[in-house]
Coordinates of C-alpha atoms in Angstrom, one line a residue:
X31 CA -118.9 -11.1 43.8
X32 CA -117.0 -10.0 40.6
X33 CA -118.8 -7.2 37.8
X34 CA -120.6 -9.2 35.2
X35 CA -118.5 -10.6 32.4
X36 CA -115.3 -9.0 34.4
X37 CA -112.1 -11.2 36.0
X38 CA -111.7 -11.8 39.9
X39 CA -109.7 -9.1 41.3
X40 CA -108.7 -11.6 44.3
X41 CA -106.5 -13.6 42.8
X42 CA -103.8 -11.4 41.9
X43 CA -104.3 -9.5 45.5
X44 CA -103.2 -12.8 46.8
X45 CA -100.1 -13.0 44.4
X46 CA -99.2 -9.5 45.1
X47 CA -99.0 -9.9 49.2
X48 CA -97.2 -13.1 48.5
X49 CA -94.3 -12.2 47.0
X50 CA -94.4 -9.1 49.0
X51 CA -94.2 -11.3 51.8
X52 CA -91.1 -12.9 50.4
X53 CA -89.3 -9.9 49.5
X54 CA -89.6 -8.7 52.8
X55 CA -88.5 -12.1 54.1
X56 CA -85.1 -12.4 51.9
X57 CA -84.4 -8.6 52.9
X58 CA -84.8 -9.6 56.2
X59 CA -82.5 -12.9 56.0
X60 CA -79.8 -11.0 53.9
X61 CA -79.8 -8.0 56.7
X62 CA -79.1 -10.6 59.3
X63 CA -76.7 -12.4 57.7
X64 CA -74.8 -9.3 56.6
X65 CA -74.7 -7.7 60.3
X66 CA -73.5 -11.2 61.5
X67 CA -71.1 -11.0 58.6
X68 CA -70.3 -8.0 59.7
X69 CA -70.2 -9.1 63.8
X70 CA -67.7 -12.7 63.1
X71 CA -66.2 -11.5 59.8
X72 CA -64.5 -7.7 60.4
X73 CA -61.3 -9.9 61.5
X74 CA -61.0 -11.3 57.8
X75 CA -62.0 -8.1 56.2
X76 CA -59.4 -7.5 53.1
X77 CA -56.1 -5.2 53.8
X78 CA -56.4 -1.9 52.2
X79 CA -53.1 -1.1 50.0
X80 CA -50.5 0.3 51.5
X81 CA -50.1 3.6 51.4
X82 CA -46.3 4.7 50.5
X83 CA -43.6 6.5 52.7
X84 CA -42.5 9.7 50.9
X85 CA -39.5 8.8 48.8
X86 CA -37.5 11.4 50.3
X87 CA -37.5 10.5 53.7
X88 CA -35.9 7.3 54.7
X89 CA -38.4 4.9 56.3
X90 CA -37.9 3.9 59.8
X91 CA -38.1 -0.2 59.8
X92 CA -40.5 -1.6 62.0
X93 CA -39.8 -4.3 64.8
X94 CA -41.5 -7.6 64.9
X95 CA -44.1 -7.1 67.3
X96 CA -46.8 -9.5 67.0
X97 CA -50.5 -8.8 67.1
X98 CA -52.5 -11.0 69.9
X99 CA -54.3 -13.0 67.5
X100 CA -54.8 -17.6 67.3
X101 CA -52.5 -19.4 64.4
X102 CA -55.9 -19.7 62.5
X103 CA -56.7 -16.3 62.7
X104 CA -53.2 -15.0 61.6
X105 CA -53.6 -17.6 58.6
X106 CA -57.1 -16.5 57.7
X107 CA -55.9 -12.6 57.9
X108 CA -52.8 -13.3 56.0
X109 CA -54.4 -15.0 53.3
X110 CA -56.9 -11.7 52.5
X111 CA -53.2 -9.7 52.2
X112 CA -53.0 -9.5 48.3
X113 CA -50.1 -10.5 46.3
X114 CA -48.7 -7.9 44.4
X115 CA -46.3 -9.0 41.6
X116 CA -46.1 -5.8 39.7
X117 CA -42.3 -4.5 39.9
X118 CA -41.0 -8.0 41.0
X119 CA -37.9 -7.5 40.2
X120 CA -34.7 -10.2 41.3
X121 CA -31.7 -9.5 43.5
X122 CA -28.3 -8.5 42.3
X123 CA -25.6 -11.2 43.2
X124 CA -23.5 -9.5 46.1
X125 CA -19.7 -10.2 47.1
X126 CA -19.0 -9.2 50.1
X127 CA -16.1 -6.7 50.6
X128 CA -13.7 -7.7 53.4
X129 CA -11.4 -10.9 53.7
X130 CA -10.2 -12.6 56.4
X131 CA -11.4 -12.5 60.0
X132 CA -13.9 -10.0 58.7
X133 CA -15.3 -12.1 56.8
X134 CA -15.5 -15.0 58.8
X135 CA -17.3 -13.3 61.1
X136 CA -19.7 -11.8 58.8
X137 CA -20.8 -15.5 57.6
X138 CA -21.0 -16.5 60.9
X139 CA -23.7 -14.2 61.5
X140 CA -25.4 -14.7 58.3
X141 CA -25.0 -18.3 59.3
X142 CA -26.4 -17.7 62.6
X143 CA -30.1 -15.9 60.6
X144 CA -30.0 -18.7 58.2
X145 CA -30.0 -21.7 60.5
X146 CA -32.1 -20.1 63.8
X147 CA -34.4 -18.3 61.6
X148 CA -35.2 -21.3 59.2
X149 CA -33.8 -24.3 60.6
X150 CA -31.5 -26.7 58.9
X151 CA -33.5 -26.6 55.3
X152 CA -31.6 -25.2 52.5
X153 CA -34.4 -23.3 50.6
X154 CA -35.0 -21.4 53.8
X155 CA -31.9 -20.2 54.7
X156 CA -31.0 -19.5 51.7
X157 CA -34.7 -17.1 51.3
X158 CA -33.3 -15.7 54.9
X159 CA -29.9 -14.9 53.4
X160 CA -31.4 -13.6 50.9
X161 CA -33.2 -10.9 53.1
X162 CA -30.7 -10.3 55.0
X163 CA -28.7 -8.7 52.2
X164 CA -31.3 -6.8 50.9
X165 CA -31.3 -5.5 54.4
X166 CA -27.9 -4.5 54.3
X167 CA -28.3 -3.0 50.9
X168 CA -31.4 -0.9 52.2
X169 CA -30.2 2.7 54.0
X170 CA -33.4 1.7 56.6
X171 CA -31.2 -0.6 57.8
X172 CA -27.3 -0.9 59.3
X173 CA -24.7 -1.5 57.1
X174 CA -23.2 -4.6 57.9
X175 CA -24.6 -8.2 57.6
X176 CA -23.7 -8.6 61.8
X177 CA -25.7 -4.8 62.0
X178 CA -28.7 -6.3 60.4
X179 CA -29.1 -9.5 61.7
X180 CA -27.8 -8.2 65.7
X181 CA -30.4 -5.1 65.1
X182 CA -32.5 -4.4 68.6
X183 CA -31.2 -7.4 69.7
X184 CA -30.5 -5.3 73.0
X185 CA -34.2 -5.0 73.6
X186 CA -36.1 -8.2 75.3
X187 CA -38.6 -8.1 72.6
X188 CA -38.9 -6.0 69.6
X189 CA -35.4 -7.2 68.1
X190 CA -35.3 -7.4 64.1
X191 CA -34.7 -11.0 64.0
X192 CA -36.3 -12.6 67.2
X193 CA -33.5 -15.5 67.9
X194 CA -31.5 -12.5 68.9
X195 CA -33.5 -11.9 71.5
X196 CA -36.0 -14.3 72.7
X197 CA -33.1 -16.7 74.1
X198 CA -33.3 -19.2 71.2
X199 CA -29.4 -18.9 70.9
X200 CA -29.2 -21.0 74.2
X201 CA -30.3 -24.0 72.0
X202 CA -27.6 -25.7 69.7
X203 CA -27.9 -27.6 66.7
X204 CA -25.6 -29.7 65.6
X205 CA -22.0 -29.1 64.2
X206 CA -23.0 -30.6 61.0
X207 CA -26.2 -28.3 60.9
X208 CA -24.0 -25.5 62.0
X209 CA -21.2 -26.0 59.1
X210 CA -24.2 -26.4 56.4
X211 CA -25.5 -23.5 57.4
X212 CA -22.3 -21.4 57.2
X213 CA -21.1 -23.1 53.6
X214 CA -24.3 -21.6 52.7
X215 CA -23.6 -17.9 54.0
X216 CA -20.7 -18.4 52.2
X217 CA -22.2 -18.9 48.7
X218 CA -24.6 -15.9 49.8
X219 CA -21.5 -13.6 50.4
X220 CA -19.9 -15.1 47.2
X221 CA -22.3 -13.7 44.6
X222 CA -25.3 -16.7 45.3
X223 CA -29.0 -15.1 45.0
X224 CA -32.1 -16.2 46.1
X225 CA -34.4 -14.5 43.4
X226 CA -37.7 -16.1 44.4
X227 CA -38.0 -13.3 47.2
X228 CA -36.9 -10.7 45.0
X229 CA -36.3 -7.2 46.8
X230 CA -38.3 -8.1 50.2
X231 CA -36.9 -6.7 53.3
X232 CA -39.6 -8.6 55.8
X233 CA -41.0 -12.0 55.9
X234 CA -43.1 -13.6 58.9
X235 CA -44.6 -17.3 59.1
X236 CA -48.3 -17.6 57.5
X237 CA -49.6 -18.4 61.5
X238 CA -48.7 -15.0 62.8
X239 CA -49.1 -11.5 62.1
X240 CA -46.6 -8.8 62.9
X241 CA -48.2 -5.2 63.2
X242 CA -46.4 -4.1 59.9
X243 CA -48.1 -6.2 57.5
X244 CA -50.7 -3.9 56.7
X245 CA -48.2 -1.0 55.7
X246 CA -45.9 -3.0 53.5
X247 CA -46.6 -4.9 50.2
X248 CA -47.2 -9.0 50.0
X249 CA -44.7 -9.8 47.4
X250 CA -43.7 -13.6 47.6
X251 CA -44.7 -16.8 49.6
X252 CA -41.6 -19.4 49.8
X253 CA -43.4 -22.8 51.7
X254 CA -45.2 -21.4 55.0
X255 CA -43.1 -18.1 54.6
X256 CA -44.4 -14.7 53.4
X257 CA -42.1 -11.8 52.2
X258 CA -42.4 -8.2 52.0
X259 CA -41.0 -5.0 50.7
X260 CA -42.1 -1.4 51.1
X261 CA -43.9 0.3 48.5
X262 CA -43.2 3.3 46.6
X263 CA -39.6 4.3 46.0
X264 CA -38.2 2.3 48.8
X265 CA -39.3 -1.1 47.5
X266 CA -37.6 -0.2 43.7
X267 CA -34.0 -1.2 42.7
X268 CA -33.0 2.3 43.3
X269 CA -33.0 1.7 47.0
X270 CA -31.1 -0.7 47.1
X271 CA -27.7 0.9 46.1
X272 CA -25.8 1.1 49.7
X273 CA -22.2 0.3 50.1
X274 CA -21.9 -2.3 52.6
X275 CA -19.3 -2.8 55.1
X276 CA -16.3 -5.0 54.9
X277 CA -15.1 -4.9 58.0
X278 CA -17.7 -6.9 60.0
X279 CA -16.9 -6.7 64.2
X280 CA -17.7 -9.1 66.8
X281 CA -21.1 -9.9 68.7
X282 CA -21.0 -10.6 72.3
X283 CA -24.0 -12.9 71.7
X284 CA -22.5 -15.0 69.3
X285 CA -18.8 -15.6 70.7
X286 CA -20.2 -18.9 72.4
X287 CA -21.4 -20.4 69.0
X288 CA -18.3 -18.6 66.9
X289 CA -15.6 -18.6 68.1
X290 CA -14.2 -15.8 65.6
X291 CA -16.2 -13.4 67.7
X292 CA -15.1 -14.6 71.1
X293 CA -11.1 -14.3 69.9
X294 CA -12.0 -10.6 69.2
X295 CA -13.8 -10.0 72.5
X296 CA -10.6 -11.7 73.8
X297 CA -12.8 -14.6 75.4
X298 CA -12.0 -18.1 75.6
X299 CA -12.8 -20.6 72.6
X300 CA -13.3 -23.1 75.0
X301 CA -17.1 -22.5 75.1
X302 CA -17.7 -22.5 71.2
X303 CA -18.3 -26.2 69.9
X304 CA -16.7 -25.5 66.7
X305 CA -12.6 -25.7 66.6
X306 CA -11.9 -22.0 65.1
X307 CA -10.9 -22.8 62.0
X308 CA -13.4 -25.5 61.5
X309 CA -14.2 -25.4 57.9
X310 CA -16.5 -28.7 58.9
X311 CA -16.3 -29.9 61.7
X312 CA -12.7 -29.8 62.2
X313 CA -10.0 -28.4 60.5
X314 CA -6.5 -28.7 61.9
X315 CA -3.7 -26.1 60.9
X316 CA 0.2 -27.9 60.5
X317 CA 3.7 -26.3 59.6
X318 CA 5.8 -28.8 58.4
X319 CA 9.4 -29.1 59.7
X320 CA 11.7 -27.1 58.0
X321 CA 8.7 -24.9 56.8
X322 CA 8.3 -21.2 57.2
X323 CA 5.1 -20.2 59.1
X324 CA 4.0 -18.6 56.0
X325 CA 4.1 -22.0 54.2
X326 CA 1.1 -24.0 55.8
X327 CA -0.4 -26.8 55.4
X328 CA -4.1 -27.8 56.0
X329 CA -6.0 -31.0 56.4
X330 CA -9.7 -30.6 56.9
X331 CA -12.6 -32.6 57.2
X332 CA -15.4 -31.6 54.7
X333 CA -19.5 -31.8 54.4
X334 CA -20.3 -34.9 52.0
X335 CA -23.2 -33.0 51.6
X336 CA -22.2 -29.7 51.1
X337 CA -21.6 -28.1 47.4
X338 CA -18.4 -29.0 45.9
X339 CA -17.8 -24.9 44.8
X340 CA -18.0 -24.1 48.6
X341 CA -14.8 -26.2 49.2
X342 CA -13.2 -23.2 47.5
X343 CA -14.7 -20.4 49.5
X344 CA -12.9 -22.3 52.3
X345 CA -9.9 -23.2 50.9
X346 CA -9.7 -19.2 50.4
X347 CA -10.8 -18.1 54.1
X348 CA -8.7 -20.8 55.8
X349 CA -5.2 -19.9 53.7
X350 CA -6.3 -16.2 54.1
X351 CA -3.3 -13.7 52.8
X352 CA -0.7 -16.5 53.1
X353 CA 1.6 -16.4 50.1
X354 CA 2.1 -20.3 50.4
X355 CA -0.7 -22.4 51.3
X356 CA -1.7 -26.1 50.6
X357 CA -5.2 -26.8 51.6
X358 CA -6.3 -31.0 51.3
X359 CA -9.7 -32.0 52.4
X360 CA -11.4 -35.5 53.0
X361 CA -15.1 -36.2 53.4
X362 CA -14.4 -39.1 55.1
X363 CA -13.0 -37.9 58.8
X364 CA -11.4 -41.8 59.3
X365 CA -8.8 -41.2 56.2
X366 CA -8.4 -37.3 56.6
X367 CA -4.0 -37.9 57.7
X368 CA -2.6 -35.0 60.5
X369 CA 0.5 -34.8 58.6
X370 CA 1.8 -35.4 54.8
X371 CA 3.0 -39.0 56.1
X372 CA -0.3 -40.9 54.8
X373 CA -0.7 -43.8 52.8
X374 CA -1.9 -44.0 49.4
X375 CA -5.4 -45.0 50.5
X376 CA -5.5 -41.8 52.6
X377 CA -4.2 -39.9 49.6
X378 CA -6.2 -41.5 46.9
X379 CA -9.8 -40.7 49.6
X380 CA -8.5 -36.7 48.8
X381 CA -11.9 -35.2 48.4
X382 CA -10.2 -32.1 47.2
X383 CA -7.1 -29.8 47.0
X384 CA -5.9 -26.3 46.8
X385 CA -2.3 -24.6 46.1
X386 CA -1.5 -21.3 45.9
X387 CA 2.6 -20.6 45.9
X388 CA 2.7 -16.9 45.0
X389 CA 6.4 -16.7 44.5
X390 CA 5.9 -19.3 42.0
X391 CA 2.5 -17.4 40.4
X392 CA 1.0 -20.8 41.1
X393 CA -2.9 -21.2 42.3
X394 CA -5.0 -24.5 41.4
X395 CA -8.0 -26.2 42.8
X396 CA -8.7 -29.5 41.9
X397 CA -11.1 -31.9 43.3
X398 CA -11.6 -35.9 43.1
X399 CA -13.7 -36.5 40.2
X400 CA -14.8 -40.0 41.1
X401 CA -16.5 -38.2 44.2
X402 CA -17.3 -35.1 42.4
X403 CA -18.3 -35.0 38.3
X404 CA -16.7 -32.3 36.8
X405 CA -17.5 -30.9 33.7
X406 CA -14.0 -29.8 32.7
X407 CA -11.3 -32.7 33.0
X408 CA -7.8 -30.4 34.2
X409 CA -10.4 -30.0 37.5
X410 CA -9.7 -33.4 38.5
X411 CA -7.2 -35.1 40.6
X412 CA -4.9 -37.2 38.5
X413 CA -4.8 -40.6 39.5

């Protein structure tokens, strides 16, 4: 029935419960799918910021503990860490202060962080390096490249760097691998940078997740590689003012891959794989007859693949203090002579050379420009 002349009231009764109907549906839907959300999701929830460390108390830096989680769920949890690039700011070259044995053995441990920490791949060692001597810059951290990279590596687990600890130093790489890996300390300790990573102290893998992430700022991803630095004062420039040590000691743990560190824990060389002036390889130290000891000659076997400016670094390390040193290197090991009786296709293979007679005030490096293309012409071997 419906009033004469009037509309059906029925109708729009019908529409009314309908889309009430749906209403209460979708709430219904979006309720479940938010507590399910809520249920499989809270793992991927997005890291808060990081709240600051008061900039007059030193922080205390974290060891690399990992959480218990899958490589997919590190990934997925790593991925909702935001990337701050506000205050990037890039490293200052650094040159490291010490000479000689103290030195070596510095770059031996660098070399040691570069090549276990990131394999034999230039870009990451390099990234590593990098960290490393931002470490040492860092009053959070000990002031020597061998006391960052060797931090907690007394512990079992927990160690700074996890090769020093986990046992991974029991596996060798190759002496070409090793030698890369120490011509590229070398450049690191010679003023190289890595600016890509900027100021970060930390870095971890994207597949796992150490329990400091949340507390310290995303500021770079190099390949599968994530880097960090504090925030607040301790991640600024100002930081990162230390003086670091040039007088670098030995580690027990590395005298069986350097032998540098096992002649000042007075144990044998025999059980390093590297001769212990190896600048690649081999290098073999010879006195001339009729020679003073302080006038030596060197004949080394050098890296094809290695930078051309690195042959200096050793050059310098190898001659050391000596007033009068000749240093000649060859690429190719089945020309490189063991004495200055070689022939002229021995001499002409000369990769590269280096003379420093003090009492003369002589010093020159020259290299063999058919091999290596230098831009300025008195750098090249005359032929």
């Amino acid at each position: 029935m419906r009033p004469e002349g009037g509309e059906s009231t029925l109708p729009l009764r019908r529409d009314w419960t309908g889309w009430l109907f749906v209403l209460i549906a979708v709430v219904a839907i979006g309720a479940v799918l938010y507590a399910n959300g809520e249920k499989n999701g809270a793992r991927y929830m997005a890291r808060p910021h990081p709240v600051a460390p008061p900039a007059d108390v030193v922080p205390e830096a974290p060891p690399m503990v990992l959480a218990p989680v899958t490589e997919s769920d590190a990934r997925a949890q790593n991925a909702k860490i935001a990337l701050v690039t506000k205050g990037f700011v890039a490293p200052r070259p650094f040159v490291y202060g010490g000479g000689g044995d103290a030195k070596a053995r510095a770059r031996d441990c660098l070399a040691a962080a570069m090549l276990y920490e990131a394999g034999d791949d230039a870009k990451g060692q390099q990234a590593v390096g990098q960290v490393v001597i931002n470490r040492a810059r860092h009053p959070a951290f000990p002031k020597s490249i061998c006391g960052v990279v060797f931090q907690g590596s007394e512990r079992v687990t927990g160690c700074q760097f996890t090769f020093t600890c986990d046992g991974a130093l029991n596996r060798r790489y190759s002496d070409a691998a090793w030698q890369r890996a120490r011509n590229n300390a070398d450049l690191m300790l010679s003023g190289g940078t890595y600016p890509a990573i900027g100021l970060a102290t930390h870095y971890h893998t994207d597949w796992v997740r150490p329990y400091w992430s949340d507390s310290l700022e995303k500021i770079a991803i190099v390949d599968t590689h994530l880097f960090f630095r504090w925030p607040g004062y301790w991640g600024t420039p100002g930081a990162f003012r230390g003086a670091v040590s040039g007088d670098d000691g030995p580690i027990a743990k590395l005298a069986a891959l350097s032998p540098l560190h096992a002649i000042a824990l007075g144990l044998p060389t025999e059980i390093a794989p590297v001769d212990a002036n190896a600048a690649v390889g081999e290098a073999r130290v010879v006195v001339g007859a009729g020679e003073t000891a302080g006038r030596d000659t060197i004949y080394t076997q050098l890296d094809r693949k290695a930078a051309p400016e690195s042959f200096v670094t050793t050059a310098l390390r190898l001659c050391g203090d000596k007033p009068y040193c000749k240093f000649m290197g060859w690429t190719n090991p089945t020309l490189k002579p063991d004495s200055d009786a070689m022939s002229d296709t021995q001499r002409a293979a000369m990769s590269f050379s280096y003379l420093r007679d003090d009492k003369a005030g002589f010093e020159k490096a020259l290299w063999n420009c058919s091999e290596y293309r230098r831009d300025d012409v008195r750098q090249c071997m005359k032929r």
